[in-house]
Short mmCIF file of C-alpha atoms in Angstrom, two decimals:
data_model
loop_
_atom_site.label_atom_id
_atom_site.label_comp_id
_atom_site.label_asym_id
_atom_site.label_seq_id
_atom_site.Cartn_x
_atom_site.Cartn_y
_atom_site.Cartn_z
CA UNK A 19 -36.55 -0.42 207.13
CA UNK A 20 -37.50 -4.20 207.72
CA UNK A 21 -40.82 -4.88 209.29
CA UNK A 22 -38.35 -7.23 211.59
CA UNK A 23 -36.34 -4.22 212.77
CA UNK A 24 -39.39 -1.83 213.29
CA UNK A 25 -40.58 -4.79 215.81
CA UNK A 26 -37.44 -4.73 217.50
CA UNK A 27 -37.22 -1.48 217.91
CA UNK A 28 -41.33 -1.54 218.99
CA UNK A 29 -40.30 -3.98 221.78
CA UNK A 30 -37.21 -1.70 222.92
CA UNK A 31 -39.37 0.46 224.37
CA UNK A 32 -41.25 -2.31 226.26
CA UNK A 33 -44.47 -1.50 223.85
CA UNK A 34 -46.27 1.94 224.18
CA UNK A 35 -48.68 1.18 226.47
CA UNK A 36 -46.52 0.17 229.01
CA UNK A 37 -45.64 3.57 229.44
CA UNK A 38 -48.59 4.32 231.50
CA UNK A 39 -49.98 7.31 229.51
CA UNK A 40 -53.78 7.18 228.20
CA UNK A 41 -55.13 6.70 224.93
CA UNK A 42 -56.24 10.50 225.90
CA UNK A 43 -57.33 11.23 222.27
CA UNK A 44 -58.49 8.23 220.39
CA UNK A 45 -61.87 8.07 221.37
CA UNK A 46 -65.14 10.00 221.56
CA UNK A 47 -65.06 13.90 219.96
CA UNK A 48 -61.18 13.83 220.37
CA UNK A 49 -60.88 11.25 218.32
CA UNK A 50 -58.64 12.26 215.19
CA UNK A 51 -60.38 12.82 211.96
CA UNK A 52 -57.63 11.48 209.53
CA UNK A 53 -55.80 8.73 211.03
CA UNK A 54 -53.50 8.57 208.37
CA UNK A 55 -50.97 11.42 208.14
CA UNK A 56 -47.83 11.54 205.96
CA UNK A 57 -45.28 13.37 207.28
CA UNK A 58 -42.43 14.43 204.81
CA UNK A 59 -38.97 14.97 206.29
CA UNK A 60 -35.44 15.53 204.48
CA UNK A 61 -32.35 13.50 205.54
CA UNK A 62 -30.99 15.08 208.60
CA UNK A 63 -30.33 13.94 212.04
CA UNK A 64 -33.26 16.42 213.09
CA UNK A 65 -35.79 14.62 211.15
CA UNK A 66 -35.70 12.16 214.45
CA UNK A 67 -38.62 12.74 216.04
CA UNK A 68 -40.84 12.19 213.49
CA UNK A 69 -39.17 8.64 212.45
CA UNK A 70 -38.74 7.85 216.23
CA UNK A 71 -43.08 8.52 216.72
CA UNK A 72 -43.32 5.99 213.44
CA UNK A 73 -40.74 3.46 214.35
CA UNK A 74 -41.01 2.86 217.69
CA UNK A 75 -45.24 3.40 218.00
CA UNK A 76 -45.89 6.35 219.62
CA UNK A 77 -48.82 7.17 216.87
CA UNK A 78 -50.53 4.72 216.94
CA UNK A 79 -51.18 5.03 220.55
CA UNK A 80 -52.72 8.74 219.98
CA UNK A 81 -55.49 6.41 217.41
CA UNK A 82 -52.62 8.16 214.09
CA UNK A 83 -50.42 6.41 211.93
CA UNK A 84 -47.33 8.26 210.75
CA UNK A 85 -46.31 7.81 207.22
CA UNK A 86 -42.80 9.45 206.98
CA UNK A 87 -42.06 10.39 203.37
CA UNK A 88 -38.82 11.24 202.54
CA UNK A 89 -37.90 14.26 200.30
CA UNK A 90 -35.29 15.66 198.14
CA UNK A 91 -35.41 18.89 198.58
CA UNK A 92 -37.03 22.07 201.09
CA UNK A 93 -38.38 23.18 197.57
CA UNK A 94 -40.30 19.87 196.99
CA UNK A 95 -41.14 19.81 201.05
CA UNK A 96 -42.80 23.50 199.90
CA UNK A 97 -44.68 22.48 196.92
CA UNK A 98 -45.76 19.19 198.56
CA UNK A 99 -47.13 21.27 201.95
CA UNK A 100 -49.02 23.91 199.59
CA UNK A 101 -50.40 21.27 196.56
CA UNK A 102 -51.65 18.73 199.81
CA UNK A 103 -49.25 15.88 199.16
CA UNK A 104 -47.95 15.74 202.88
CA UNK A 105 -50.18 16.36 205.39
CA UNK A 106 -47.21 18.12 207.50
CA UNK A 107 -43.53 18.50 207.38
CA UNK A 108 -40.38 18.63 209.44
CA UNK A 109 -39.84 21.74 207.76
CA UNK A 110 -37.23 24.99 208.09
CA UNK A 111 -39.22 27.87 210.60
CA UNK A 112 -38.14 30.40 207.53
CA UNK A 113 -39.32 28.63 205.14
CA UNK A 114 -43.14 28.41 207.24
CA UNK A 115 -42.95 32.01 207.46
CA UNK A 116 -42.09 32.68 203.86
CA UNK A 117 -44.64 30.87 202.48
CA UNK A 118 -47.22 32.56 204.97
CA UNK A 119 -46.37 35.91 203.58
CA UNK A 120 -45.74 34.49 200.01
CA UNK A 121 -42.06 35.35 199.49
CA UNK A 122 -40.59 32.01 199.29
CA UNK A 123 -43.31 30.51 197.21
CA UNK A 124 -47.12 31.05 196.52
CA UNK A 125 -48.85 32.92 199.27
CA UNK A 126 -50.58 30.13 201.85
CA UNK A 127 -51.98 30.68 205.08
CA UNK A 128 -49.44 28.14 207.38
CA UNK A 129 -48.95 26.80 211.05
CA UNK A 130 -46.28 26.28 213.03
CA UNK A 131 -47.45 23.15 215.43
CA UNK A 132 -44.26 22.99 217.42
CA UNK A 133 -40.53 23.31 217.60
CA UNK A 134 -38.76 19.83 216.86
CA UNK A 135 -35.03 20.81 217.79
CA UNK A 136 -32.77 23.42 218.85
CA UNK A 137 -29.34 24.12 217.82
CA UNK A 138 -27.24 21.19 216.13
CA UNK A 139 -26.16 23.12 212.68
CA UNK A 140 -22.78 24.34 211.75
CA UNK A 141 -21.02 26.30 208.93
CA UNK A 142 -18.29 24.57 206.84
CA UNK A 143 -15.04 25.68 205.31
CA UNK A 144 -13.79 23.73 202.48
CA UNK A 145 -9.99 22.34 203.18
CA UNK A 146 -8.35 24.45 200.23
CA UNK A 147 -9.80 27.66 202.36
CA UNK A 148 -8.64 26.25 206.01
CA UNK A 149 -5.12 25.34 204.30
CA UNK A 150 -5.01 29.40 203.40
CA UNK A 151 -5.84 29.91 206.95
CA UNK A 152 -9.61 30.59 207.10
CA UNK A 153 -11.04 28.79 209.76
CA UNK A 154 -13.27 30.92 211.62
CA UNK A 155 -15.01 33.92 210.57
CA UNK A 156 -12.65 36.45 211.77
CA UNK A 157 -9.66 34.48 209.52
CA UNK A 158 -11.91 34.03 207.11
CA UNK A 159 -13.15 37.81 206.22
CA UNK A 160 -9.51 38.66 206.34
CA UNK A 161 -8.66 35.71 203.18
CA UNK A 162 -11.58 37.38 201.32
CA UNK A 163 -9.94 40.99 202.01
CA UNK A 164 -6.44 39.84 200.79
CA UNK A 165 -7.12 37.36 198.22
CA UNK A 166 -10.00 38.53 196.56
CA UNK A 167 -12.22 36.37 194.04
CA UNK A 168 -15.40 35.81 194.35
CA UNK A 169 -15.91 33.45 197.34
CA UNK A 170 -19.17 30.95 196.71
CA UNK A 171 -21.52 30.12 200.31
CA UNK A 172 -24.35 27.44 199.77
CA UNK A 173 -27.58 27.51 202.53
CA UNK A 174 -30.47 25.58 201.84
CA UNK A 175 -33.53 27.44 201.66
CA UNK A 176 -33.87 31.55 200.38
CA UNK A 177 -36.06 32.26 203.74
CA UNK A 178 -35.09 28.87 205.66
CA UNK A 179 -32.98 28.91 208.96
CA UNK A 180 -29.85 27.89 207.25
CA UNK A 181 -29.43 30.77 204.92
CA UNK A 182 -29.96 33.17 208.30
CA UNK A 183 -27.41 31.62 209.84
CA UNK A 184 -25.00 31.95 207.35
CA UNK A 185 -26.17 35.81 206.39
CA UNK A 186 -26.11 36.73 210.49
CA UNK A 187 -22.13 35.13 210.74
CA UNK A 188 -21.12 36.31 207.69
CA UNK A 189 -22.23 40.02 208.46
CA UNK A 190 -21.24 39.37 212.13
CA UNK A 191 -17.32 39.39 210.87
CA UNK A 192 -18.31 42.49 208.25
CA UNK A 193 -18.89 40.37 205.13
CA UNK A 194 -21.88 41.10 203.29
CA UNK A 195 -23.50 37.91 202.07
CA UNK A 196 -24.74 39.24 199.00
CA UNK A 197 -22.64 42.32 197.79
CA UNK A 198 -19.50 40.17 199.05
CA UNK A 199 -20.08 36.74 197.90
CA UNK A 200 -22.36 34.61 195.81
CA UNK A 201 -24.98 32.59 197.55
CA UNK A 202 -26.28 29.09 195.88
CA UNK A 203 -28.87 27.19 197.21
CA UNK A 204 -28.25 23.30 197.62
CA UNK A 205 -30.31 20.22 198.82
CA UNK A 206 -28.54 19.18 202.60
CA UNK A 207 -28.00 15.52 201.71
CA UNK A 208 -25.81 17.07 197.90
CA UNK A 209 -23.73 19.59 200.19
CA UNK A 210 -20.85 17.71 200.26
CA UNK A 211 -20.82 16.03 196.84
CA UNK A 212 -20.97 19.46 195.58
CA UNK A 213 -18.23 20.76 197.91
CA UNK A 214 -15.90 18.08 196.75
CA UNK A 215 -15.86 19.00 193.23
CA UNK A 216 -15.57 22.76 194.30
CA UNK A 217 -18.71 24.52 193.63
CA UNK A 218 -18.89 26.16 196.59
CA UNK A 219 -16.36 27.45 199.49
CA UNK A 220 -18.16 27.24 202.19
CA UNK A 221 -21.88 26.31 203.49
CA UNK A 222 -24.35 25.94 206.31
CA UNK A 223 -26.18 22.82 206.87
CA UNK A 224 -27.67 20.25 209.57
CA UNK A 225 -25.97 17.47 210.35
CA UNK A 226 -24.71 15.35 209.72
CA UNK A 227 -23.32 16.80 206.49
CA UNK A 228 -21.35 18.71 208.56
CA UNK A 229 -18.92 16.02 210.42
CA UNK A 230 -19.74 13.88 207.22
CA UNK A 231 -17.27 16.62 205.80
CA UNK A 232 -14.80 15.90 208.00
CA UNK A 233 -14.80 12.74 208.05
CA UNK A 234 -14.34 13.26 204.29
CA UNK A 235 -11.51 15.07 204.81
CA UNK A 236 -12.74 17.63 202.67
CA UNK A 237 -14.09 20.34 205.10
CA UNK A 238 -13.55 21.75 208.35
CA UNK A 239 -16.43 23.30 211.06
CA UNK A 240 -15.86 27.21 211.25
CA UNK A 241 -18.80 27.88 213.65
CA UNK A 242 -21.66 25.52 214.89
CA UNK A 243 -25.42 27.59 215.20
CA UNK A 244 -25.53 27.29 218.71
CA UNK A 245 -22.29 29.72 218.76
CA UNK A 246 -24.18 32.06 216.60
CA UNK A 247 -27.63 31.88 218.73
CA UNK A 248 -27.65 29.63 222.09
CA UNK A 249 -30.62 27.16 222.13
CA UNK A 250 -32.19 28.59 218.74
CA UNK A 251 -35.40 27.04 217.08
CA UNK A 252 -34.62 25.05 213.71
CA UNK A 253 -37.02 22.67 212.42
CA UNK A 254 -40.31 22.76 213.17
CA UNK A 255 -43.82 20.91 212.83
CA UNK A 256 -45.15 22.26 209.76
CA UNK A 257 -48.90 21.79 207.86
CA UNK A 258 -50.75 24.37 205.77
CA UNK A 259 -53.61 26.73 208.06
CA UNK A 260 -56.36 24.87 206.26
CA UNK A 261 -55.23 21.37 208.07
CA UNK A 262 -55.36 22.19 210.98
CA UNK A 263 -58.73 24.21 211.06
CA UNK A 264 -60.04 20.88 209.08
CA UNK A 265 -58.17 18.39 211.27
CA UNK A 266 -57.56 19.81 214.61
CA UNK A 267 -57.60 16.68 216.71
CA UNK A 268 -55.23 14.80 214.27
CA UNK A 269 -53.03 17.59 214.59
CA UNK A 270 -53.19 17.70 218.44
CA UNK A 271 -52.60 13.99 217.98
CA UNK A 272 -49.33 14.14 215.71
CA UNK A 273 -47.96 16.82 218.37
CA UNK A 274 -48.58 14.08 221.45
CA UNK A 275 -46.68 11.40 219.06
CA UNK A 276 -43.68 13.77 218.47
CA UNK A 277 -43.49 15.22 221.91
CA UNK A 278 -43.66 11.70 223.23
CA UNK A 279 -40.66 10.39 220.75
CA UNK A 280 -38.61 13.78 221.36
CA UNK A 281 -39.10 12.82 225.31
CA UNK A 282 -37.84 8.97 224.30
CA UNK A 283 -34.55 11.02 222.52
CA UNK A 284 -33.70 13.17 225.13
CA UNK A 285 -33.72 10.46 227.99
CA UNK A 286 -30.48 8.63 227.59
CA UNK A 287 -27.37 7.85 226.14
CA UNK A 288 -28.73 4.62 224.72
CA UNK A 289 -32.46 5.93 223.49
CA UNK A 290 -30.17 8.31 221.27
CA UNK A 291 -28.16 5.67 220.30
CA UNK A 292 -30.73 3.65 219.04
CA UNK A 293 -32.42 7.00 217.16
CA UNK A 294 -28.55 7.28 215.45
CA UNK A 295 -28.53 3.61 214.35
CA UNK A 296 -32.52 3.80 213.50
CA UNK A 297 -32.11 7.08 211.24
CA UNK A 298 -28.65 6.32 209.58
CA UNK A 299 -31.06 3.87 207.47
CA UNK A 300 -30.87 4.25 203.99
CA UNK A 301 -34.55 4.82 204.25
CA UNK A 302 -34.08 8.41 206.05
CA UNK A 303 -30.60 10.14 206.03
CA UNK A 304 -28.48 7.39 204.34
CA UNK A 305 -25.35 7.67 205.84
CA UNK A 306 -22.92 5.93 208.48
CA UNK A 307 -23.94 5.81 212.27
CA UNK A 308 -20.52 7.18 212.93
CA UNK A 309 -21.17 10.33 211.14
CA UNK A 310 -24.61 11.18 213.60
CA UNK A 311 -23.63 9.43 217.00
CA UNK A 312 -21.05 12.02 218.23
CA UNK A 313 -22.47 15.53 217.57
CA UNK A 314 -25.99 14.26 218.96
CA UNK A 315 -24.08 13.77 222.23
CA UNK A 316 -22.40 17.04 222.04
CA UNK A 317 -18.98 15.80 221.27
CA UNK A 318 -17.59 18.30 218.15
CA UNK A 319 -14.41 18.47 216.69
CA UNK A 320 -13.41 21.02 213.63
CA UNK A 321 -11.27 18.41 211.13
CA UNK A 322 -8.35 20.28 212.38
CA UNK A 323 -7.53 18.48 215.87
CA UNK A 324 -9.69 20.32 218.34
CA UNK A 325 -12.38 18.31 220.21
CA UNK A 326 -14.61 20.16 222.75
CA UNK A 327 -18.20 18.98 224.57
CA UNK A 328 -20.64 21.24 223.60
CA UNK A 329 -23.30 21.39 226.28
CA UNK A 330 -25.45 23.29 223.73
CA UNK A 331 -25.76 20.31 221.44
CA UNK A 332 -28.65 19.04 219.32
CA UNK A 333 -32.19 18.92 222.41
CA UNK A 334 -35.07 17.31 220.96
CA UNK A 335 -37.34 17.68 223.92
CA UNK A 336 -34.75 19.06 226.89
CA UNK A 337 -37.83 19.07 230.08
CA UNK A 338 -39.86 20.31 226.96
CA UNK A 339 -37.93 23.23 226.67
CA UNK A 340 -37.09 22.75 223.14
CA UNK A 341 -40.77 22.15 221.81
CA UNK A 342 -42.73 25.43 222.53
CA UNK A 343 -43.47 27.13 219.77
CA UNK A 344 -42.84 30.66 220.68
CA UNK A 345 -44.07 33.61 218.90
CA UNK A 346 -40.46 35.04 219.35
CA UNK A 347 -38.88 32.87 217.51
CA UNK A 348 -41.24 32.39 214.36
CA UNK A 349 -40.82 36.86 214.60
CA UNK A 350 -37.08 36.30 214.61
CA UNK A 351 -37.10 34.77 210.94
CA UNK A 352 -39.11 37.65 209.77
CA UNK A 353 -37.00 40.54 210.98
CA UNK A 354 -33.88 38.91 209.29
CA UNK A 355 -36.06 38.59 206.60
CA UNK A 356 -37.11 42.26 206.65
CA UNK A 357 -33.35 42.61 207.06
CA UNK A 358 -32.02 41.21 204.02
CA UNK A 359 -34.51 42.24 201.32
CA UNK A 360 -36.93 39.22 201.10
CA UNK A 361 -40.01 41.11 202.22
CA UNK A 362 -40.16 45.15 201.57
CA UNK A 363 -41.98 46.31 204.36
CA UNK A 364 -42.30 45.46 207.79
CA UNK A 365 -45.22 43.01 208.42
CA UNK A 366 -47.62 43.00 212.18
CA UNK A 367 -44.78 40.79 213.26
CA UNK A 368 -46.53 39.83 216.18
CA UNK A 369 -50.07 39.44 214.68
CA UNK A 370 -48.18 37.36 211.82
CA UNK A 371 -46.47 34.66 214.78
CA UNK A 372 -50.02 34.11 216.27
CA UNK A 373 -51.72 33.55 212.85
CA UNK A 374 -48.66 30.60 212.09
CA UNK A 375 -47.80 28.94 215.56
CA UNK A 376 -50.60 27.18 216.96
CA UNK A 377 -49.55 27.71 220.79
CA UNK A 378 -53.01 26.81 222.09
CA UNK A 379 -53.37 23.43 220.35
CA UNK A 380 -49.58 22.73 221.78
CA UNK A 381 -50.52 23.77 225.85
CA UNK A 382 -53.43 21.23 225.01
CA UNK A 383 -51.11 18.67 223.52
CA UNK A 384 -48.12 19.58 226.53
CA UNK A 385 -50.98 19.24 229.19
CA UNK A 386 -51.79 15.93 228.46
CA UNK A 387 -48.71 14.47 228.49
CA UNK A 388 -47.30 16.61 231.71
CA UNK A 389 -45.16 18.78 229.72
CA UNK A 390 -44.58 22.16 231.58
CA UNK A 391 -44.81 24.68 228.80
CA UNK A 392 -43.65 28.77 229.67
CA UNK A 393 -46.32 31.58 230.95
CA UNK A 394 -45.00 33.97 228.37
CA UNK A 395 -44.67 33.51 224.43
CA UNK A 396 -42.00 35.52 224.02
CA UNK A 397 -38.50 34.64 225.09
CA UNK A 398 -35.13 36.34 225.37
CA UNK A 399 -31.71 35.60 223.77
CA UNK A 400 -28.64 37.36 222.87
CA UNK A 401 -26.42 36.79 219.84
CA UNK A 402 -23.47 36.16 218.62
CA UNK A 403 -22.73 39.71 217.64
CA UNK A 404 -23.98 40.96 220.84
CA UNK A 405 -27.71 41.95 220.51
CA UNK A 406 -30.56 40.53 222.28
CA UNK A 407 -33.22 39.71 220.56
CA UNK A 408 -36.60 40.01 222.81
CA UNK A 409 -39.89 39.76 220.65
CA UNK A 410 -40.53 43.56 221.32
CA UNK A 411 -39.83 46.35 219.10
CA UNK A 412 -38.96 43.89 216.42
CA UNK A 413 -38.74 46.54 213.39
CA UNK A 414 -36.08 49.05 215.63
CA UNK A 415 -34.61 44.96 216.00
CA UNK A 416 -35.06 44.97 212.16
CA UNK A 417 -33.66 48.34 211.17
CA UNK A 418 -30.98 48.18 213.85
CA UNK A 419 -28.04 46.34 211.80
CA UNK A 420 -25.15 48.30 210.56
CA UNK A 421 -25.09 45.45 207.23
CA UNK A 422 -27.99 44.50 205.62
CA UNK A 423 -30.12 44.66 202.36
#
């Protein structure tokens, strides 16, 4: 991006410190020991926040200057956490978790700073499967009953968010996702180059390389995340444990940028707008503002005429509902883990959460800048196949599912 632009987009905002909130950390013993912090991110629409705190300044008013760094893959975002090239990541929750317990890659203790989104992914058809009349999962475990083959389903990550999405609507509709398909692994921004020359059948991804497939005319969207879990946790704030016991106030800095740019997303039509236009850039996701603007504003169609509002859309910030990094959620990933295989026996699930998210450091980060932030650290939901999901009793929670590993 143009120094020119990133100016424009500085004075958008009426410059930072017009927006009455103090310097609170950048002097004295809050100030942050590396002021410097490169960030990596891979092209999505979720990776917002993090561009949004570099381009438009919020950083550098918390004494930090955001390098964002973008990435190929989650397995490069992995290496690069655990080897010390990034100093963070917008990063998968599973893939956190995995590395924490050293099943997705060699064993590091990890933190979970804070939540940067909620909902916004989807799982996508191919055409040739919709034209045979799969569209949902119900139509679609009843093609793979009647015409069988062996049917190919892409995620992104082993332990990462997008591969538990796909595994929990797959089994929801009685497919198993490993003894009833094959599951690849491929790079978000390659998902639809590779479903164009038919490597896979179907796969579950961020956006936009969801509506990007429609827009392609070569997919359709079966199910979006938020059907499968309402207002679930995706990316996340990630750095390796050793940061932030090293760097604690430039973490608690990089949390106040974020926050602050996830509050700029969330408060109007035009603020997301601008974040569509700023992150199509061929510098971060590299694709056509047309292809982000609509599902960030909740309006979804499936490539085969039906439109709805979906008030469960991408939230970046949402009164700061979306940002708390509950111990709930990071336990979530590790029952499904426990679930399908990926670790053997069931870990301290709870005492595992509090080691990764750093929910202190965020109520200090939250309080400064007025965000209200929940009493309890555990939340409810209830999913798409029924069950509710609670923090409590998480290996019953783990044990309880008719299909798994």
């Amino acid at each position: 991006m143009s120094q020119e632009r990133r100016q424009m987009l500085g004075a958008a905002v009426g410059g930072v410190a017009s927006l009455g909130l103090p310097q609170a950390w950048a002097a004295g013993s809050d100030k942050p020991e590396k002021e410097e912090v490169r960030i990596g991110f891979i092209p999505l629409t979720d990776c917002a926040s993090i561009v949004m705190a570099s381009v438009m300044g919020f950083d550098r008013k918390y004494g930090i200057r955001i390098v964002p760094s973008k990435e190929a893959s989650w397995a490069a975002v992995r290496d690069k956490l655990v080897n010390g090239d990034l100093d963070m990541a917008h990063v998968l929750y599973g893939l956190v978790y995995g590395l924490h317990l050293g099943v997705s890659g060699p064993k590091k203790d990890m933190a979970v700073l804070m939540t940067l989104n909620r909902n916004g992914q989807a799982i996508t058809l191919s055409k040739k499967l919709a034209d045979k009349g799969a569209v949902d999962g119900a139509s679609l475990a009843k093609l793979m009953a009647t015409e069988k083959r062996e049917y190919s389903f892409a995620h992104t990550f082993p332990t990462g968010t997008h591969a538990m999405w796909l595994y929990y609507w797959l089994a929801t509709h009685g497919v198993h996702p490993w003894g009833g398909a094959k599951v690849i692994t491929v790079p978000p921004p390659q998902m639809v180059a590779n479903m164009r020359v038919g490597n896979m059948d179907g796969y579950c991804v961020g956006e936009p390389w969801n509506h990007r497939a429609i827009m392609d005319g070569i997919g359709i969207t079966a199910a979006t995340s938020q059907e499968i879990w309402p207002d679930h946790p995706e990316k996340v704030l990630g750095a390796s444990g050793d940061f932030v016991k090293k760097y604690p106030n430039t973490a608690r800095a990089v949390i106040m940028a974020v926050l602050e740019a996830s509050r700029w997303i969330d408060a109007g039509l035009q603020n997301k707008l601008k974040m569509a236009d700023t992150i199509a850039d061929k510098s971060y996701v590299n694709t056509s503002v047309d292809a982000i603007n609509q599902r960030i504003l909740g309006r979804y169609q499936n490539g085969l005429g039906k439109t709805w509002d979906d008030p469960r859309h991408m939230k970046f910030f949402d009164d700061g509902a979306v940002n708390f990094p509950y111990l709930s959620d990071g336990m979530w990933f590790l029952t499904q883990h426990k679930r399908w295989g990926l670790i053997k026996e069931h870990p301290d699930y709870l005492a595992v959460a509090k080691q990764i998210n750093q929910v202190d450091l965020y109520r200090e980060a939250a309080a400064q800048l007025k965000v209200s932030v929940p009493k309890d650290a555990l939340r409810s939901s209830k999913l798409i196949d029924g069950t509710v999901w609670d923090g409590k009793e998480p290996a019953r929670y783990a044990e309880g599912f008719k299909l798994k590993a």
